[in-house]
Short mmCIF file of C-alpha atoms and ligand atoms in Angstrom, two decimals:
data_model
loop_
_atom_site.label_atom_id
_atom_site.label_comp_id
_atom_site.label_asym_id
_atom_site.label_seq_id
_atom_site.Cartn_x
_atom_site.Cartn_y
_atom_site.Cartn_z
CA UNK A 15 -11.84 -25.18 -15.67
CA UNK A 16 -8.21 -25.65 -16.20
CA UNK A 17 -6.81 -26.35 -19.91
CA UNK A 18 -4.84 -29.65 -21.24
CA UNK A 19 -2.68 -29.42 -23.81
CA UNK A 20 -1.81 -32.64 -26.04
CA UNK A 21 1.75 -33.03 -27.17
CA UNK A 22 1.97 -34.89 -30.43
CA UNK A 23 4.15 -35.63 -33.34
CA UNK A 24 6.37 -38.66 -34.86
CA UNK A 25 9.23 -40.39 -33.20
CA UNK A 26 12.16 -38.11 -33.03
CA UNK A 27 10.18 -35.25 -34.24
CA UNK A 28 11.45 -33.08 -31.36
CA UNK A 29 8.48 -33.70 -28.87
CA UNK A 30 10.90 -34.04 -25.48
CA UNK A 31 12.86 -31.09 -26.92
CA UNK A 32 9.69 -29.31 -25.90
CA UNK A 33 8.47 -30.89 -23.26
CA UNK A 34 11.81 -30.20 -21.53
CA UNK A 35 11.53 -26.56 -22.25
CA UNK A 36 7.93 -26.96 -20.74
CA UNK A 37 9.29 -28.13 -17.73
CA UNK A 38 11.90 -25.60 -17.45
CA UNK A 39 9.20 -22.63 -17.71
CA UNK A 40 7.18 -24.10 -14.71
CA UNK A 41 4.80 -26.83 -16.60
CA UNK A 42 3.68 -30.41 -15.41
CA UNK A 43 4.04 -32.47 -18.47
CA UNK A 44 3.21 -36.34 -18.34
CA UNK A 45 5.43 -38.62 -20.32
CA UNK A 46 3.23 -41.28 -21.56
CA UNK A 47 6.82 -42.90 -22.92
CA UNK A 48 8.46 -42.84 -19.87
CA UNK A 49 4.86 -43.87 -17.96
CA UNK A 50 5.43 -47.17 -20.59
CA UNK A 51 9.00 -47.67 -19.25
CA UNK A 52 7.87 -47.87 -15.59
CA UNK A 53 5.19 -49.88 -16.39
CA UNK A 54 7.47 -52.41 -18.47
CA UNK A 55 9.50 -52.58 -15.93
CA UNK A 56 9.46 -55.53 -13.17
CA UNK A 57 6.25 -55.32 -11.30
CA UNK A 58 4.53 -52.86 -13.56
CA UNK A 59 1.22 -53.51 -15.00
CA UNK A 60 2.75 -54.67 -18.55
CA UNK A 61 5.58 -56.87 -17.61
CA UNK A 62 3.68 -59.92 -16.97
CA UNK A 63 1.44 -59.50 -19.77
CA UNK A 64 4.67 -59.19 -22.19
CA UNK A 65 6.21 -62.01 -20.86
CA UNK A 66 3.46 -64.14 -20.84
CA UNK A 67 2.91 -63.75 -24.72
CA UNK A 68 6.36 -63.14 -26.29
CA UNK A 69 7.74 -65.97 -23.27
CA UNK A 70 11.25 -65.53 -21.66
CA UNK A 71 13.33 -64.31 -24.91
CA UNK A 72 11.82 -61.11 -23.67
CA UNK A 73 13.62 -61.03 -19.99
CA UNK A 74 17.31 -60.15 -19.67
CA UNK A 75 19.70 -61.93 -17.51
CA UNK A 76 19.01 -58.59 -14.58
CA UNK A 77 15.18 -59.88 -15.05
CA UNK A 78 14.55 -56.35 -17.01
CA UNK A 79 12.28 -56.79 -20.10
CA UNK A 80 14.83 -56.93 -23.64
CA UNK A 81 13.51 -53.49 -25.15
CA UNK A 82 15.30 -53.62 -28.46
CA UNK A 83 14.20 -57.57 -28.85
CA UNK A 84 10.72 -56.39 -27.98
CA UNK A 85 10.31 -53.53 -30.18
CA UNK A 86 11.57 -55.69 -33.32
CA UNK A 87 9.50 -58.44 -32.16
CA UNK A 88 6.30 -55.99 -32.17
CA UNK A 89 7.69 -53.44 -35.53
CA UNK A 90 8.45 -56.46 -38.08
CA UNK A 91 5.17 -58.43 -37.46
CA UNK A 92 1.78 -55.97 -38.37
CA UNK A 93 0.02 -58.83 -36.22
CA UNK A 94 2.08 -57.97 -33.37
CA UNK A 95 1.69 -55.11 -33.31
CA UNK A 96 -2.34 -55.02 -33.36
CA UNK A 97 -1.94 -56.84 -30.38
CA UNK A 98 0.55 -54.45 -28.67
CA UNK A 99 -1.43 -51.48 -29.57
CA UNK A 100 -5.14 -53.38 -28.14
CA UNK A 101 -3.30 -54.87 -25.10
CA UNK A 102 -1.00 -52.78 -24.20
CA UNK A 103 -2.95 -49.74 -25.28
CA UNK A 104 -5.86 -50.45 -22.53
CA UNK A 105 -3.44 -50.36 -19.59
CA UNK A 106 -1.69 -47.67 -20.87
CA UNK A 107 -4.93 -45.47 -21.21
CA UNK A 108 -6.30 -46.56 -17.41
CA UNK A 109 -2.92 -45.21 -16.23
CA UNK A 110 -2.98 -41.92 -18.50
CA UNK A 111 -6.36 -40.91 -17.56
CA UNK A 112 -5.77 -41.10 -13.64
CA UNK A 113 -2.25 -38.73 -13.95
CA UNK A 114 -4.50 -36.78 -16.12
CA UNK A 115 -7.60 -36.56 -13.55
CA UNK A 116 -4.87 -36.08 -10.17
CA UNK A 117 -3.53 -33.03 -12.37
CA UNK A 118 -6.26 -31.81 -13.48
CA UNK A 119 -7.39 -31.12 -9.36
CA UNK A 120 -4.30 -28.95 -9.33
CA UNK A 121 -2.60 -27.46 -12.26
CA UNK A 122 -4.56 -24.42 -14.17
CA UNK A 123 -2.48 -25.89 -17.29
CA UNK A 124 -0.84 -28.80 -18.17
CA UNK A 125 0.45 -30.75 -21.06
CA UNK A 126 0.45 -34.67 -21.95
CA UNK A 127 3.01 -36.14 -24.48
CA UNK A 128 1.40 -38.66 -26.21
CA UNK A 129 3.11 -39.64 -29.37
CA UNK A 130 0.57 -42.22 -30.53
CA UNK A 131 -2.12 -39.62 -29.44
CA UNK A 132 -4.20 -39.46 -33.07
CA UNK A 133 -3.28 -43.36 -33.56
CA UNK A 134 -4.81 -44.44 -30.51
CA UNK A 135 -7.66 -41.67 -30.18
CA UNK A 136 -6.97 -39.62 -27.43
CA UNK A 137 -7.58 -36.17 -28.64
CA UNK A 138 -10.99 -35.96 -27.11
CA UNK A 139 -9.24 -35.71 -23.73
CA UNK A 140 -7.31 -32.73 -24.59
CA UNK A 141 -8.38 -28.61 -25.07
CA UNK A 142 -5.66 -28.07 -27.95
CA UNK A 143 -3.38 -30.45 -29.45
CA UNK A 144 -0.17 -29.65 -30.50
CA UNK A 145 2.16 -31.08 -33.22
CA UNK A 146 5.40 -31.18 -33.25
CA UNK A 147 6.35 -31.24 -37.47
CA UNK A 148 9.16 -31.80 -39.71
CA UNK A 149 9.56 -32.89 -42.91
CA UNK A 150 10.51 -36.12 -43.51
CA UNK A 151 13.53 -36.29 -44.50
CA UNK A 152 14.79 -34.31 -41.59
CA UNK A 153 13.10 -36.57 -38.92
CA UNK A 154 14.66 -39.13 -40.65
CA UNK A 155 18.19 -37.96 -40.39
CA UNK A 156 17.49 -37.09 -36.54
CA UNK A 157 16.15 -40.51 -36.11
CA UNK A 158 19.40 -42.10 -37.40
CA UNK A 159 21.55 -39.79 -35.65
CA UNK A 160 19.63 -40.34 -32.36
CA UNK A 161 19.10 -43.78 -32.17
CA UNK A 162 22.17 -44.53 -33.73
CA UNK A 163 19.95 -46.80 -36.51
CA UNK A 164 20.31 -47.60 -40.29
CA UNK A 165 18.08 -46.08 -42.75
CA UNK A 166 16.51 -48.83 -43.16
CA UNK A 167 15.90 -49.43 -39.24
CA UNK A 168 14.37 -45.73 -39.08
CA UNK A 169 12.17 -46.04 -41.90
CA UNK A 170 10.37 -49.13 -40.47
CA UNK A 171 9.61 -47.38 -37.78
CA UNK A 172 8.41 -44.20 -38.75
CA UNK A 173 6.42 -46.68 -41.08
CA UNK A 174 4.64 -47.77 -37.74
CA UNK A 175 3.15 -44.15 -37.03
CA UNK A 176 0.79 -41.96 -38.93
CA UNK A 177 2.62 -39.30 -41.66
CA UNK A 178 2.96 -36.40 -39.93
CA UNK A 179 1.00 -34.82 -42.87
CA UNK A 180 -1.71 -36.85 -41.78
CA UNK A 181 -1.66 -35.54 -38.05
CA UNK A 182 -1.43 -32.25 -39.42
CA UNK A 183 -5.05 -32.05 -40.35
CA UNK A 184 -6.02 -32.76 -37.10
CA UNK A 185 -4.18 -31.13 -34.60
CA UNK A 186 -5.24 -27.31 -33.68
CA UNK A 187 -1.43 -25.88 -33.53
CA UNK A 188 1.46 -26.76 -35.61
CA UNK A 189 4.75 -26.32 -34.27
CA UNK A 190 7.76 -26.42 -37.53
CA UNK A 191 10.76 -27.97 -36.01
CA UNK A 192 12.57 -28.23 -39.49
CA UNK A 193 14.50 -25.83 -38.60
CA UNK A 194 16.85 -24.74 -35.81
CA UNK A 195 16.24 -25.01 -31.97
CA UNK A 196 16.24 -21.77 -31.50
CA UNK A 197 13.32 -21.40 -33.89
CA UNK A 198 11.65 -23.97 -32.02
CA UNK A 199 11.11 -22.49 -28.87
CA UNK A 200 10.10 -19.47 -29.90
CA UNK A 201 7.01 -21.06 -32.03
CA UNK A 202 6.35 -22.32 -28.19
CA UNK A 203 7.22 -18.84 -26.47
CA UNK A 204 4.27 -17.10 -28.88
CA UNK A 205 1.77 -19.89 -28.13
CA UNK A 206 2.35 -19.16 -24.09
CA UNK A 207 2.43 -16.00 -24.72
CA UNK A 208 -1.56 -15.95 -25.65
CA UNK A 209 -3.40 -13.67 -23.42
CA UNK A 210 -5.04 -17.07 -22.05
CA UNK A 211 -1.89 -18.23 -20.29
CA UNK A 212 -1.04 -15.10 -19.10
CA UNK A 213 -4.61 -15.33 -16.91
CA UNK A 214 -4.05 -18.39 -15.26
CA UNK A 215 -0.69 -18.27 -14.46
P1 ADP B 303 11.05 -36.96 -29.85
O1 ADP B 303 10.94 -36.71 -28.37
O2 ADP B 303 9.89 -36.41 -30.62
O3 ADP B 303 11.31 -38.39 -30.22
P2 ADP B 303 13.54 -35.44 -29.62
O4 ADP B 303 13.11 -34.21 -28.87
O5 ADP B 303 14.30 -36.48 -28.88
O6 ADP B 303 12.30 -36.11 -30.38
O7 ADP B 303 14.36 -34.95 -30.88
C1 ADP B 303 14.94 -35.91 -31.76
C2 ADP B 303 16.41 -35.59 -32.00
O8 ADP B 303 16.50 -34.40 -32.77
C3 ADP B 303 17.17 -35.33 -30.71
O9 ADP B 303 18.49 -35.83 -30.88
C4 ADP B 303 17.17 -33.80 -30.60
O10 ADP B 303 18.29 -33.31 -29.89
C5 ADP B 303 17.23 -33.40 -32.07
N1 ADP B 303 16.54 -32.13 -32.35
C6 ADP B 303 15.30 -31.75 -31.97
N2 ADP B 303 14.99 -30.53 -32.45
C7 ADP B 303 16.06 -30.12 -33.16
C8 ADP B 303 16.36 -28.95 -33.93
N3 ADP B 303 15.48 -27.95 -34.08
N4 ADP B 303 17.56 -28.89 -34.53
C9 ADP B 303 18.45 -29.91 -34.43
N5 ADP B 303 18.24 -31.04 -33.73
C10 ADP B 303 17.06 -31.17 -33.11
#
């Protein structure tokens, strides 16, 4: 039996930072953000559904869906974003669990990045789950620098997500990315390093 490995933590809490390093060392890692993208896109499985309830304010002039419209429509309204997280959350699953299954025929290893994966109750799925932590304040600052938003902006939408003090409880390794890159990576060098990896790779 191969082993999947669950990539969590809060927006901007240094998940890709990983996952690229993942993919540098030789790992498949699914995206479950950028899966979202390609399904929001024209044709994918969510773009009719989004149009059809938030109506044409949603589409850009180049027929692409308006991402920043969409996310404040879905952040500011809680009712929203019940419905995002029901309906868009059932498609989003379907399309996670078949990468997941055509993986799993090949790869002894492999990790999924699901940030919402303790919101939306995916852990069963996975053999460890990682977290990606920080302290607030930090992913806060990273957040703003990032996505180039106020405080304000960032705070409503780390407000959308579980504390990561929360997740913490749940997930079977903690990864501390309060501090610098460098002492990142090697948090994620020692937990490859386990004899278990070594065996399968
Ligand atoms: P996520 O994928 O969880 O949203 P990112 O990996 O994009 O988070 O990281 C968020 C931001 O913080 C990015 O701009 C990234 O370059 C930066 N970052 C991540 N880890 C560190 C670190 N240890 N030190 C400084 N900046 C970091």
């Amino acid at each position: 039996m191969g082993k999947i490995i669950g990539i969590t933590g809060g927006i901007s809490s240094g998940k890709s930072t990983v996952t690229n390093f993942l993919r540098h060392r030789g790992f498949q890692v699914v995206d479950a953000d950028a899966l979202v993208h390609q399904l929001q896109a024209p044709g994918g499985r969510l773009y009719n559904i989004l149009v059809e309830h938030f109506g044409n304010q949603v589409v850009l002039k180049n027929g692409q869906l308006n991402r920043p419209l969409l996310a404040s429509l879905i952040f500011s309204n809680p009712e929203e974003q019940e419905w995002s997280k029901e309906t868009q959350g059932q498609v989003i699953l379907e399309e996670l669990a078949a990468l997941k299954n055509q993986l799993a025929q090949t790869e002894a290893i492999f990790f999924m990045d699901i940030p919402l994966l303790f919101e939306q109750g995916y852990e069963s799925w996975f053999d460890e789950v990682w977290l990606i932590y920080l302290d607030r304040e930090t992913q806060i600052e990273r957040l703003m620098n990032r996505d180039k938003l106020s405080l304000e902006a960032a705070e409503s939408r780390l407000s959308s997500q579980w504390s990561l003090d929360k997740k913490k409880k749940l997930a079977t390794h903690i990864i501390d990315n309060s501090g610098s890159l460098d002492q990142l990576l090697s948090q994620i060098i020692s937990l490859l390093e386990r004899g278990e990896f070594h065996e399968r790779n």
